């Protein structure tokens, strides 16, 4: 065995050991006959099995490699696989979260129901609380590791969706609607919603012209560098479109609730700094107001809090031009694609959105129930209250408790009654809905 | 810690998963090209790697200025692969002509390789060796930025400065 053989053996053992420990955790979890996280554990086990098999295959062929360059490539690959396998260490905490779900039952029911509607009937949600990132999501997180074995998770398998929630906000029921934005990411991947927007509006000559102009902003770039810039801009715009689709889906489903949750968390950031993945906060607020106004929520927004409504509208109306040509291109193109975003979102959300009329019908009852300390799950005529209406009614109740001004967005999530009443209401509403469904089915049969 | 919404992209496990995939793809191409350079028979995996390599080069060679490229959307997961491959090409002392490289790959895949093609295949292999090295560098940087993999990293870094 020469030096290269020994080095490869050391690195391969390191990958295999890491993958095996992480695979065994998933296998042990599956052996415990768990009630949650089964698709996730299967997904993880399959991916780690693929990685181990891949490494074993590489070891077998190493001695027969035709030259030292191929051997050097194999060693570099193995170092990457060690690094990658160790980076996936966090998958163990997902299994912990599946075993002991961190959210209250009512919120879990709501998220699971939304996932079935938005993503797929076989979507499985695992919510993980975390201290190292904000709200985020990933679907079939290790699918590209699966590809090492040239097998991908089947479309028939349950989708394993992991949603990350900041540990600090684990019990902040009024901020949980941000998870619907996260679910929408899974929906965009599953249903190609971004492609839907770009297919409809991406061939607009004005956008294509702007794309060329943005790429040519640096006159010193070569033709190949210009191609690279165009590719980068295209990818960046696609990511911005995805964020906007997700904001719009959440707003369409939840109404003003999403705006309030969004501003409470994101409205405190620099309003005009755009990211690689998302437009500026100001542009996002503008889009949210447009979609809510289109859906008929203008009156509710103004009536709930004149101060918040006014702040949002003044913020959205201010036109700030980004000095970065790439961000400027994406901001303008996104504005031009706005109608297509709305069309794609409306088609996908269909009739599941909360309507202003439906909310107005129950809003007083929700407020009365909350005031008297009763979870607002059931109407006075015994029918269940729509869960999106429960959350919006709770937001409005909490904001009024906190004075109704802009600062109430920051403190409303901590109104004491809600930490008990909102989860109970969401849980009871789910049970009532199931009971009504069964009763109706029994009538039909 | 800042809790912007959404969170840091590189912390997303999908990024780590994609990096593992790129590592394997780069070595698959290196292996396939090595076998061609030594006039050895290609395996089915070699052929798949070269076809994916060709698709990658074709994407880079496209001169179309449009947002709407549906055929490419299936390569969306490859956005990172494109970025690393491009960086590897830019780092080379001179860049090969993409169109000619595709022609050479077509001949290789069709079993029509000519002696004069070997130099270009050798250059392409160097590029893919660089892809692996750059991907490894990127993964290592993320590890040290996250600070989760090794508590020693900042200490070692400061001791070197």
Coordinates of C-alpha atoms in Angstrom, one line a residue:
Chain A
X1 CA 0.0 0.0 0.0
X2 CA 1.6 3.3 -1.0
X3 CA 1.1 6.8 0.5
X4 CA -1.9 7.6 -1.7
X5 CA -3.6 4.4 -0.8
X6 CA -3.1 5.0 2.8
X7 CA -4.4 8.6 2.6
X8 CA -7.5 7.5 0.6
X9 CA -8.1 4.8 3.2
X10 CA -7.9 7.3 6.0
X11 CA -10.3 9.7 4.3
X12 CA -12.7 7.1 3.2
X13 CA -12.9 5.6 6.7
X14 CA -13.7 9.1 8.0
X15 CA -16.6 9.6 5.5
X16 CA -18.0 6.1 6.2
X17 CA -17.8 6.5 9.9
X18 CA -19.5 9.9 9.9
X19 CA -22.2 8.7 7.5
X20 CA -22.7 5.4 9.4
X21 CA -23.2 7.1 12.7
X22 CA -25.7 9.5 11.2
X23 CA -27.4 6.7 9.2
X24 CA -27.7 4.5 12.4
X25 CA -29.4 7.3 14.2
X26 CA -32.1 7.4 11.5
X27 CA -32.3 3.6 11.5
X28 CA -32.7 3.5 15.3
X29 CA -35.3 6.2 15.1
X30 CA -37.3 4.1 12.5
X31 CA -37.0 1.0 14.7
X32 CA -38.8 2.9 17.5
X33 CA -42.0 2.9 15.4
X34 CA -42.3 6.7 15.5
X35 CA -45.5 8.6 14.9
X36 CA -43.8 11.6 13.3
X37 CA -40.8 12.0 11.0
X38 CA -41.0 8.6 9.3
X39 CA -40.5 10.1 5.8
X40 CA -37.6 12.2 7.1
X41 CA -35.9 9.3 8.8
X42 CA -36.2 7.1 5.7
X43 CA -34.9 10.0 3.6
X44 CA -31.9 10.4 5.8
X45 CA -31.2 6.7 6.0
X46 CA -31.4 6.3 2.2
X47 CA -29.1 9.2 1.6
X48 CA -26.4 8.0 4.0
X49 CA -26.7 4.5 2.6
X50 CA -26.0 6.0 -0.8
X51 CA -23.0 8.0 0.4
X52 CA -21.5 4.9 2.1
X53 CA -22.0 2.8 -1.0
X54 CA -20.5 5.5 -3.1
X55 CA -17.4 5.7 -1.0
X56 CA -17.0 1.9 -1.0
X57 CA -17.1 1.9 -4.8
X58 CA -14.5 4.6 -5.0
X59 CA -12.2 2.6 -2.6
X60 CA -12.5 -0.5 -4.8
X61 CA -11.5 1.4 -8.0
X62 CA -8.7 3.5 -6.5
X63 CA -5.9 1.1 -7.1
X64 CA -6.9 0.6 -10.7
X65 CA -7.0 4.4 -11.5
X66 CA -5.0 5.1 -14.6
X67 CA -2.7 7.9 -13.3
X68 CA -1.7 10.2 -10.5
X69 CA -4.0 13.0 -11.6
X70 CA -7.0 10.7 -11.2
X71 CA -5.7 9.6 -7.8
X72 CA -5.3 13.2 -6.8
X73 CA -8.9 13.9 -7.9
X74 CA -10.1 11.0 -5.8
X75 CA -8.3 12.3 -2.7
X76 CA -9.8 15.7 -3.2
X77 CA -13.2 14.2 -3.7
X78 CA -12.9 12.2 -0.5
X79 CA -12.0 15.4 1.5
X80 CA -15.1 17.1 0.2
X81 CA -17.2 14.1 1.2
X82 CA -15.8 14.2 4.7
X83 CA -16.6 17.8 4.9
X84 CA -20.1 17.4 3.4
X85 CA -21.0 14.4 5.7
X86 CA -19.9 16.3 8.8
X87 CA -21.9 19.4 7.7
X88 CA -25.0 17.2 7.6
X89 CA -24.5 16.4 11.2
X90 CA -27.4 18.7 12.0
X91 CA -29.8 16.1 10.6
X92 CA -29.6 14.4 14.0
X93 CA -31.3 17.3 15.6
X94 CA -34.1 17.0 13.1
X95 CA -34.8 13.5 14.3
X96 CA -34.8 14.8 17.9
X97 CA -37.4 17.4 16.9
X98 CA -39.5 14.7 15.2
X99 CA -39.4 12.6 18.3
X100 CA -40.4 15.5 20.5
X101 CA -42.2 18.1 18.3
X102 CA -41.5 21.6 19.7
X103 CA -44.8 23.3 18.6
X104 CA -48.2 23.1 20.3
X105 CA -50.7 20.7 18.8
X106 CA -52.9 23.4 17.4
X107 CA -50.2 25.0 15.3
X108 CA -49.0 21.6 14.2
X109 CA -52.5 20.7 12.9
X110 CA -52.6 24.0 11.0
X111 CA -49.2 23.6 9.4
X112 CA -49.9 20.0 8.4
X113 CA -53.3 21.0 6.9
X114 CA -51.7 23.8 4.9
X115 CA -48.9 21.5 3.8
X116 CA -51.4 19.0 2.4
X117 CA -53.2 21.8 0.5
X118 CA -50.2 23.8 -0.7
X119 CA -47.6 21.1 -1.3
X120 CA -48.9 17.6 -1.6
X121 CA -51.3 15.2 0.3
X122 CA -48.3 13.1 1.4
X123 CA -46.2 16.0 2.7
X124 CA -44.7 15.3 6.1
X125 CA -43.6 18.3 8.2
X126 CA -40.9 18.3 10.8
X127 CA -40.5 21.6 12.7
X128 CA -37.1 22.1 14.2
X129 CA -36.3 24.9 16.6
X130 CA -32.9 26.4 16.1
X131 CA -30.6 29.1 17.5
X132 CA -28.4 29.5 14.4
X133 CA -30.8 30.7 11.7
X134 CA -34.1 32.4 11.2
X135 CA -37.3 30.8 9.7
X136 CA -36.2 28.6 6.9
X137 CA -37.3 25.4 5.1
X138 CA -35.9 22.6 3.1
X139 CA -37.7 19.7 1.2
X140 CA -36.0 16.3 0.9
X141 CA -32.8 18.0 2.2
X142 CA -30.4 15.3 1.1
X143 CA -31.8 14.5 -2.3
X144 CA -28.5 15.4 -4.0
X145 CA -26.7 12.9 -1.8
X146 CA -29.2 10.3 -3.0
X147 CA -28.1 11.1 -6.5
X148 CA -24.7 9.6 -5.7
X149 CA -26.4 6.2 -6.0
X150 CA -28.2 7.4 -9.1
X151 CA -31.5 6.9 -7.3
X152 CA -33.6 9.9 -6.3
X153 CA -36.5 9.9 -3.8
X154 CA -39.5 8.7 -5.7
X155 CA -42.3 11.2 -6.3
X156 CA -44.6 8.6 -4.6
X157 CA -42.6 8.7 -1.4
X158 CA -43.9 11.1 1.3
X159 CA -42.1 14.4 1.0
X160 CA -39.9 15.2 3.9
X161 CA -40.1 18.9 4.7
X162 CA -38.1 20.4 7.5
X163 CA -39.1 23.9 8.7
X164 CA -36.7 25.8 11.0
X165 CA -38.2 28.2 13.6
X166 CA -36.0 30.4 15.8
X167 CA -35.9 28.8 19.3
X168 CA -36.9 32.2 20.8
X169 CA -40.2 32.2 18.9
X170 CA -41.2 28.6 19.6
X171 CA -44.2 29.7 21.6
X172 CA -45.0 32.9 19.6
X173 CA -48.3 31.8 18.0
X174 CA -48.8 35.1 16.2
X175 CA -45.5 34.7 14.4
X176 CA -46.0 31.1 13.4
X177 CA -47.8 32.3 10.2
X178 CA -44.3 32.9 8.8
X179 CA -44.1 29.1 8.5
X180 CA -46.7 29.3 5.8
X181 CA -44.2 31.3 3.7
X182 CA -41.8 28.5 4.4
X183 CA -44.3 25.9 3.3
X184 CA -44.7 27.9 0.1
X185 CA -41.1 27.3 -0.7
X186 CA -41.8 23.6 -0.7
X187 CA -44.8 24.3 -2.9
X188 CA -42.8 26.3 -5.4
X189 CA -40.4 23.4 -5.8
X190 CA -43.1 20.8 -6.1
X191 CA -45.4 22.7 -8.4
X192 CA -42.8 24.8 -10.4
X193 CA -44.4 28.1 -9.4
X194 CA -41.4 30.2 -10.2
X195 CA -41.2 28.6 -13.7
X196 CA -44.8 29.5 -14.0
X197 CA -44.1 33.1 -13.4
X198 CA -41.0 33.2 -15.7
X199 CA -42.8 31.3 -18.4
X200 CA -45.6 33.9 -18.5
X201 CA -43.5 37.0 -18.1
X202 CA -39.9 36.2 -18.7
X203 CA -39.9 36.8 -22.4
X204 CA -41.0 40.4 -22.0
X205 CA -38.7 42.4 -24.3
X206 CA -38.3 45.2 -21.8
X207 CA -37.0 42.7 -19.1
X208 CA -34.7 41.1 -21.6
X209 CA -33.4 44.5 -22.6
X210 CA -32.8 45.5 -19.0
X211 CA -31.0 42.2 -18.4
X212 CA -28.6 42.9 -21.2
X213 CA -28.1 46.5 -20.1
X214 CA -27.4 45.4 -16.5
X215 CA -24.9 42.8 -17.8
X216 CA -23.1 45.5 -19.9
X217 CA -22.9 48.0 -17.0
X218 CA -19.3 47.0 -16.6
X219 CA -17.8 47.9 -20.0
X220 CA -14.5 46.1 -19.2
X221 CA -16.0 42.7 -18.9
X222 CA -15.4 40.1 -21.6
X223 CA -18.1 38.3 -23.5
X224 CA -17.7 35.2 -21.3
X225 CA -17.8 37.3 -18.2
X226 CA -21.0 39.0 -19.5
X227 CA -22.6 35.6 -19.9
X228 CA -21.6 34.8 -16.3
X229 CA -23.2 38.1 -15.2
X230 CA -26.4 37.3 -17.1
X231 CA -26.6 33.8 -15.5
X232 CA -26.1 35.3 -12.1
X233 CA -28.8 37.9 -12.6
X234 CA -31.2 35.3 -13.9
X235 CA -30.6 33.1 -11.0
X236 CA -30.9 36.0 -8.6
X237 CA -34.2 37.2 -10.1
X238 CA -35.5 33.6 -10.0
X239 CA -34.8 33.5 -6.2
X240 CA -36.4 36.9 -5.7
X241 CA -39.5 35.7 -7.6
X242 CA -39.6 32.7 -5.4
X243 CA -39.5 34.8 -2.2
X244 CA -42.3 37.0 -3.7
X245 CA -44.4 34.0 -4.6
X246 CA -44.0 32.7 -1.1
X247 CA -44.9 36.0 0.5
X248 CA -47.9 36.2 -1.8
X249 CA -49.1 32.7 -1.1
X250 CA -49.0 33.4 2.7
X251 CA -50.8 36.7 2.2
X252 CA -53.5 35.1 0.0
X253 CA -54.1 32.3 2.5
X254 CA -53.9 34.3 5.7
X255 CA -54.8 37.9 4.8
X256 CA -53.4 40.7 6.9
X257 CA -52.1 38.1 9.5
X258 CA -49.1 37.5 7.2
X259 CA -48.4 41.2 6.8
X260 CA -48.5 41.7 10.6
X261 CA -46.2 38.7 11.3
X262 CA -43.9 39.7 8.5
X263 CA -43.5 43.4 9.6
X264 CA -43.1 42.3 13.2
X265 CA -40.0 40.2 12.3
X266 CA -38.7 41.7 9.0
X267 CA -39.9 45.3 9.3
X268 CA -37.1 46.0 11.8
X269 CA -34.3 45.3 9.3
X270 CA -32.7 47.8 6.9
X271 CA -35.7 48.5 4.6
X272 CA -33.6 49.1 1.5
X273 CA -30.9 46.4 1.6
X274 CA -31.7 43.7 -0.9
X275 CA -30.2 40.3 -0.5
X276 CA -29.0 37.7 -2.9
X277 CA -32.2 35.7 -2.3
X278 CA -34.8 38.3 -1.6
X279 CA -35.8 41.8 -2.5
X280 CA -35.6 44.7 -0.1
X281 CA -38.0 44.7 2.8
X282 CA -39.6 47.9 1.4
X283 CA -40.4 46.1 -1.9
X284 CA -41.7 43.1 -0.1
X285 CA -44.1 45.3 2.0
X286 CA -45.2 47.0 -1.2
X287 CA -46.0 43.6 -2.9
X288 CA -47.9 42.5 0.2
X289 CA -50.0 45.6 0.3
X290 CA -50.8 45.3 -3.4
X291 CA -52.0 41.7 -3.0
X292 CA -54.0 42.4 0.1
X293 CA -55.6 45.5 -1.5
X294 CA -56.4 43.4 -4.5
X295 CA -58.1 40.8 -2.4
X296 CA -60.2 43.4 -0.6
X297 CA -58.5 43.8 2.7
X298 CA -57.9 47.5 2.5
X299 CA -60.7 48.5 4.8
X300 CA -59.8 45.8 7.4
X301 CA -56.2 47.0 7.4
X302 CA -57.1 50.7 7.9
X303 CA -59.8 49.8 10.5
X304 CA -57.6 47.5 12.5
X305 CA -54.8 50.1 13.1
X306 CA -54.6 53.4 11.2
X307 CA -51.0 53.8 12.5
X308 CA -49.8 50.5 11.2
X309 CA -51.6 50.8 7.9
X310 CA -50.2 54.3 7.4
X311 CA -46.7 53.3 8.2
X312 CA -46.9 50.3 5.8
X313 CA -48.3 52.5 3.0
X314 CA -45.8 55.4 3.5
X315 CA -42.9 52.8 3.6
X316 CA -44.1 51.1 0.5
X317 CA -44.7 54.3 -1.4
X318 CA -41.2 55.6 -1.0
X319 CA -39.2 54.9 -4.1
X320 CA -35.6 54.1 -3.3
X321 CA -33.3 53.3 -6.2
X322 CA -30.6 50.8 -5.4
X323 CA -27.1 51.9 -6.5
X324 CA -26.2 48.3 -7.3
X325 CA -27.1 47.6 -11.0
X326 CA -27.9 44.0 -10.3
X327 CA -30.3 44.7 -7.5
X328 CA -31.8 47.5 -9.5
X329 CA -32.4 45.2 -12.4
X330 CA -34.0 42.6 -10.2
X331 CA -36.2 45.2 -8.4
X332 CA -37.5 46.6 -11.7
X333 CA -38.0 43.1 -13.3
X334 CA -39.8 41.9 -10.2
X335 CA -42.2 44.9 -10.3
X336 CA -42.9 44.1 -14.0
X337 CA -43.6 40.4 -13.2
X338 CA -46.0 41.4 -10.4
X339 CA -49.2 40.5 -12.3
X340 CA -47.8 37.1 -13.3
X341 CA -46.9 36.4 -9.7
X342 CA -50.5 37.2 -8.6
X343 CA -52.0 35.0 -11.4
X344 CA -49.8 32.0 -10.5
X345 CA -50.4 32.4 -6.8
X346 CA -54.2 32.8 -7.2
X347 CA -54.3 29.7 -9.4
X348 CA -52.4 27.7 -6.8
X349 CA -54.2 28.9 -3.7
X350 CA -57.5 28.6 -5.5
X351 CA -60.5 28.8 -3.1
X352 CA -58.6 28.2 0.1
X353 CA -57.9 31.8 0.9
X354 CA -59.4 33.7 3.8
X355 CA -61.8 36.3 2.3
X356 CA -62.5 39.7 4.0
X357 CA -66.3 38.9 4.0
X358 CA -65.8 35.6 5.7
X359 CA -63.6 37.2 8.3
X360 CA -66.0 40.1 9.0
X361 CA -68.7 37.6 9.6
X362 CA -66.8 36.0 12.6
X363 CA -64.5 38.8 13.8
X364 CA -66.8 40.1 16.5
X365 CA -67.4 36.6 17.8
X366 CA -63.7 35.9 18.0
X367 CA -63.1 39.1 19.8
X368 CA -65.9 38.4 22.3
X369 CA -64.6 34.9 23.0
X370 CA -61.1 36.1 23.5
X371 CA -62.3 38.8 25.8
X372 CA -64.1 36.3 28.0
X373 CA -61.1 33.9 28.0
X374 CA -62.6 31.3 25.8
X375 CA -60.6 29.8 22.9
X376 CA -62.3 31.1 19.7
X377 CA -62.8 27.8 17.9
X378 CA -66.6 27.6 17.6
X379 CA -69.2 30.0 16.4
X380 CA -72.3 30.7 18.4
X381 CA -74.2 28.5 15.9
X382 CA -71.7 25.6 16.8
X383 CA -69.9 25.6 13.5
X384 CA -66.1 25.7 13.5
X385 CA -64.3 29.0 12.9
X386 CA -61.9 29.1 10.0
X387 CA -58.4 28.8 11.4
X388 CA -57.0 31.6 9.3
X389 CA -59.7 33.8 10.8
X390 CA -58.8 32.6 14.3
X391 CA -55.2 33.8 13.9
X392 CA -56.2 37.1 12.3
X393 CA -58.8 37.8 15.0
X394 CA -56.1 37.0 17.6
X395 CA -53.7 39.4 16.0
X396 CA -56.2 42.2 16.0
X397 CA -57.2 41.4 19.6
X398 CA -53.6 41.4 20.8
X399 CA -52.7 44.6 18.9
X400 CA -55.7 46.4 20.6
X401 CA -54.6 45.1 23.9
X402 CA -51.2 46.6 23.3
X403 CA -52.5 50.0 22.2
X404 CA -53.0 49.5 18.5
X405 CA -49.9 51.4 17.4
X406 CA -46.9 50.3 15.4
X407 CA -45.1 49.2 18.5
X408 CA -47.9 46.8 19.2
X409 CA -46.6 44.6 16.4
X410 CA -43.5 44.0 18.5
X411 CA -45.4 43.2 21.8
X412 CA -48.6 41.6 20.6
X413 CA -47.0 38.1 20.3
X414 CA -46.5 38.1 24.1
X415 CA -50.1 39.0 25.2
X416 CA -50.5 36.5 28.0
X417 CA -54.1 35.2 27.2
X418 CA -53.1 34.3 23.6
X419 CA -50.3 31.9 24.6
X420 CA -53.1 29.7 26.1
X421 CA -56.1 30.5 24.0
X422 CA -54.7 30.6 20.4
X423 CA -53.2 27.0 20.5
X424 CA -56.3 25.7 22.1
X425 CA -58.5 27.4 19.6
X426 CA -56.5 26.0 16.6
X427 CA -56.6 22.5 18.1
X428 CA -60.3 22.6 18.9
X429 CA -61.1 24.0 15.4
X430 CA -59.3 21.1 13.8
X431 CA -61.3 18.6 15.9
X432 CA -64.5 20.4 15.1
X433 CA -63.8 20.4 11.4
X434 CA -63.1 16.7 11.5
X435 CA -66.3 16.1 13.4
X436 CA -68.3 18.2 10.9
X437 CA -66.6 16.3 8.0
X438 CA -67.5 12.9 9.4
X439 CA -71.1 14.0 10.1
X440 CA -71.5 15.2 6.6
X441 CA -70.0 12.1 5.1
X442 CA -72.3 10.0 7.3
X443 CA -75.3 12.0 6.0
X444 CA -74.2 11.4 2.4
X445 CA -73.7 7.6 2.9
Chain B
X1 CA -27.1 36.9 16.0
X2 CA -29.1 38.6 13.2
X3 CA -32.3 36.8 12.5
X4 CA -33.1 38.0 9.0
X5 CA -35.9 36.2 7.1
X6 CA -35.0 34.0 5.4
X7 CA -31.9 32.7 7.1
X8 CA -28.4 32.4 5.8
X9 CA -28.3 30.4 2.6
X10 CA -25.0 28.6 3.2
X11 CA -26.4 27.2 6.4
X12 CA -29.1 25.5 4.5
X13 CA -28.5 21.7 4.5
X14 CA -29.3 21.7 0.8
X15 CA -26.1 23.5 0.2
X16 CA -24.0 20.8 1.9
X17 CA -25.9 18.2 0.0
X18 CA -25.2 20.0 -3.3
X19 CA -21.5 20.3 -2.4
X20 CA -21.3 16.5 -1.9
X21 CA -23.0 16.1 -5.3
X22 CA -20.5 18.4 -7.0
X23 CA -17.6 16.6 -5.5
X24 CA -18.8 13.3 -6.9
X25 CA -19.6 14.8 -10.3
X26 CA -16.2 16.4 -10.6
X27 CA -14.4 13.2 -9.8
X28 CA -16.7 11.2 -12.2
X29 CA -15.6 13.6 -15.0
X30 CA -11.9 13.4 -14.0
X31 CA -12.2 9.6 -14.0
X32 CA -13.9 9.4 -17.4
X33 CA -11.4 11.8 -19.0
X34 CA -8.5 9.8 -17.5
X35 CA -9.8 6.6 -19.1
X36 CA -10.2 8.4 -22.4
X37 CA -6.7 9.8 -22.2
X38 CA -5.3 6.3 -21.5
X39 CA -7.5 4.8 -24.2
X40 CA -9.3 2.7 -21.8
X41 CA -12.9 1.6 -22.2
X42 CA -15.5 3.9 -20.6
X43 CA -18.1 2.6 -18.1
X44 CA -21.8 3.6 -18.2
X45 CA -21.1 5.9 -15.3
X46 CA -18.3 7.6 -17.3
X47 CA -20.7 8.2 -20.2
X48 CA -23.3 9.7 -17.9
X49 CA -20.7 12.0 -16.4
X50 CA -19.5 13.2 -19.8
X51 CA -23.1 13.8 -20.9
X52 CA -23.7 15.9 -17.8
X53 CA -20.4 17.7 -18.4
X54 CA -21.5 18.4 -22.0
X55 CA -24.8 19.8 -20.8
X56 CA -23.0 22.0 -18.4
X57 CA -20.7 23.4 -21.1
X58 CA -23.7 23.9 -23.4
X59 CA -25.4 26.0 -20.8
X60 CA -22.3 28.1 -20.4
X61 CA -21.9 28.5 -24.2
X62 CA -25.5 29.6 -24.7
X63 CA -25.7 33.2 -26.0
X64 CA -29.4 33.6 -25.5
X65 CA -30.4 36.5 -23.3
X66 CA -33.7 35.5 -21.8
X67 CA -35.2 34.7 -18.4
X68 CA -37.3 31.9 -19.9
X69 CA -35.3 28.8 -20.4
X70 CA -37.5 26.0 -19.3
X71 CA -35.1 23.2 -20.5
X72 CA -32.6 24.7 -18.1
X73 CA -34.9 24.7 -15.1
X74 CA -34.2 21.0 -14.5
X75 CA -30.6 22.1 -14.1
X76 CA -31.7 24.5 -11.4
X77 CA -30.0 22.3 -8.8
X78 CA -26.9 22.7 -10.9
X79 CA -26.7 26.5 -10.4
X80 CA -23.9 25.9 -7.9
X81 CA -22.2 23.5 -10.2
X82 CA -22.2 26.1 -13.0
X83 CA -20.8 28.7 -10.6
X84 CA -17.9 26.5 -9.4
X85 CA -17.2 25.3 -13.0
X86 CA -17.1 28.9 -14.2
X87 CA -14.8 29.9 -11.4
X88 CA -12.5 27.0 -12.2
X89 CA -12.3 28.1 -15.9
X90 CA -11.7 31.7 -14.9
X91 CA -8.8 30.6 -12.7
X92 CA -7.1 28.8 -15.6
X93 CA -4.2 30.5 -17.4
X94 CA -6.1 30.4 -20.7
X95 CA -9.6 29.4 -21.4
X96 CA -10.5 26.8 -23.9
X97 CA -13.2 27.4 -26.6
X98 CA -16.4 25.9 -25.2
X99 CA -17.9 25.1 -28.5
X100 CA -14.8 23.1 -29.6
X101 CA -14.7 21.3 -26.3
X102 CA -18.3 20.2 -26.9
X103 CA -17.3 18.9 -30.3
X104 CA -14.5 16.9 -28.7
X105 CA -16.8 15.5 -26.1
X106 CA -19.3 14.5 -28.9
X107 CA -16.5 12.6 -30.7
X108 CA -15.5 10.9 -27.4
X109 CA -19.0 9.9 -26.6
X110 CA -19.4 8.6 -30.2
X111 CA -16.2 6.6 -30.1
X112 CA -14.6 8.8 -32.8
X113 CA -11.8 10.4 -30.7
X114 CA -8.9 11.8 -32.6
X115 CA -5.3 12.1 -31.4
X116 CA -5.5 15.8 -31.7
X117 CA -8.4 15.8 -29.2
X118 CA -6.3 14.5 -26.3
X119 CA -4.8 17.9 -25.4
X120 CA -8.2 19.5 -25.0
X121 CA -9.4 16.5 -22.9
X122 CA -6.4 17.0 -20.7
X123 CA -7.2 20.7 -20.2
X124 CA -10.8 19.8 -19.4
X125 CA -9.6 17.3 -16.8
X126 CA -7.4 20.0 -15.2
X127 CA -10.5 22.3 -15.0
X128 CA -12.5 19.6 -13.3
X129 CA -9.6 18.9 -10.8
X130 CA -9.9 22.6 -10.1
X131 CA -13.6 22.3 -9.6
X132 CA -13.0 19.8 -6.8
X133 CA -10.3 21.9 -5.2
X134 CA -12.5 25.1 -5.3
X135 CA -15.5 23.2 -4.0
X136 CA -13.4 21.9 -1.1
X137 CA -12.1 25.4 -0.4
X138 CA -15.7 26.7 -0.4
X139 CA -16.8 24.0 2.0
X140 CA -13.9 24.6 4.3
X141 CA -14.7 28.3 4.4
X142 CA -18.3 27.6 5.3
X143 CA -17.3 25.3 8.1
X144 CA -15.0 27.9 9.7
X145 CA -17.7 30.7 9.2
X146 CA -20.3 28.5 10.9
X147 CA -17.9 27.8 13.7
X148 CA -19.9 24.7 14.5
X149 CA -17.5 22.1 13.0
X150 CA -14.5 23.0 15.0
X151 CA -14.1 25.3 17.9
X152 CA -10.4 25.3 17.2
X153 CA -10.7 27.0 13.8
X154 CA -10.6 30.6 15.0
X155 CA -7.8 29.9 17.4
X156 CA -5.7 28.2 14.7
X157 CA -6.4 31.1 12.3
X158 CA -5.4 33.7 14.9
X159 CA -2.2 31.9 15.7
X160 CA -1.2 32.0 12.1
X161 CA -1.7 35.7 11.7

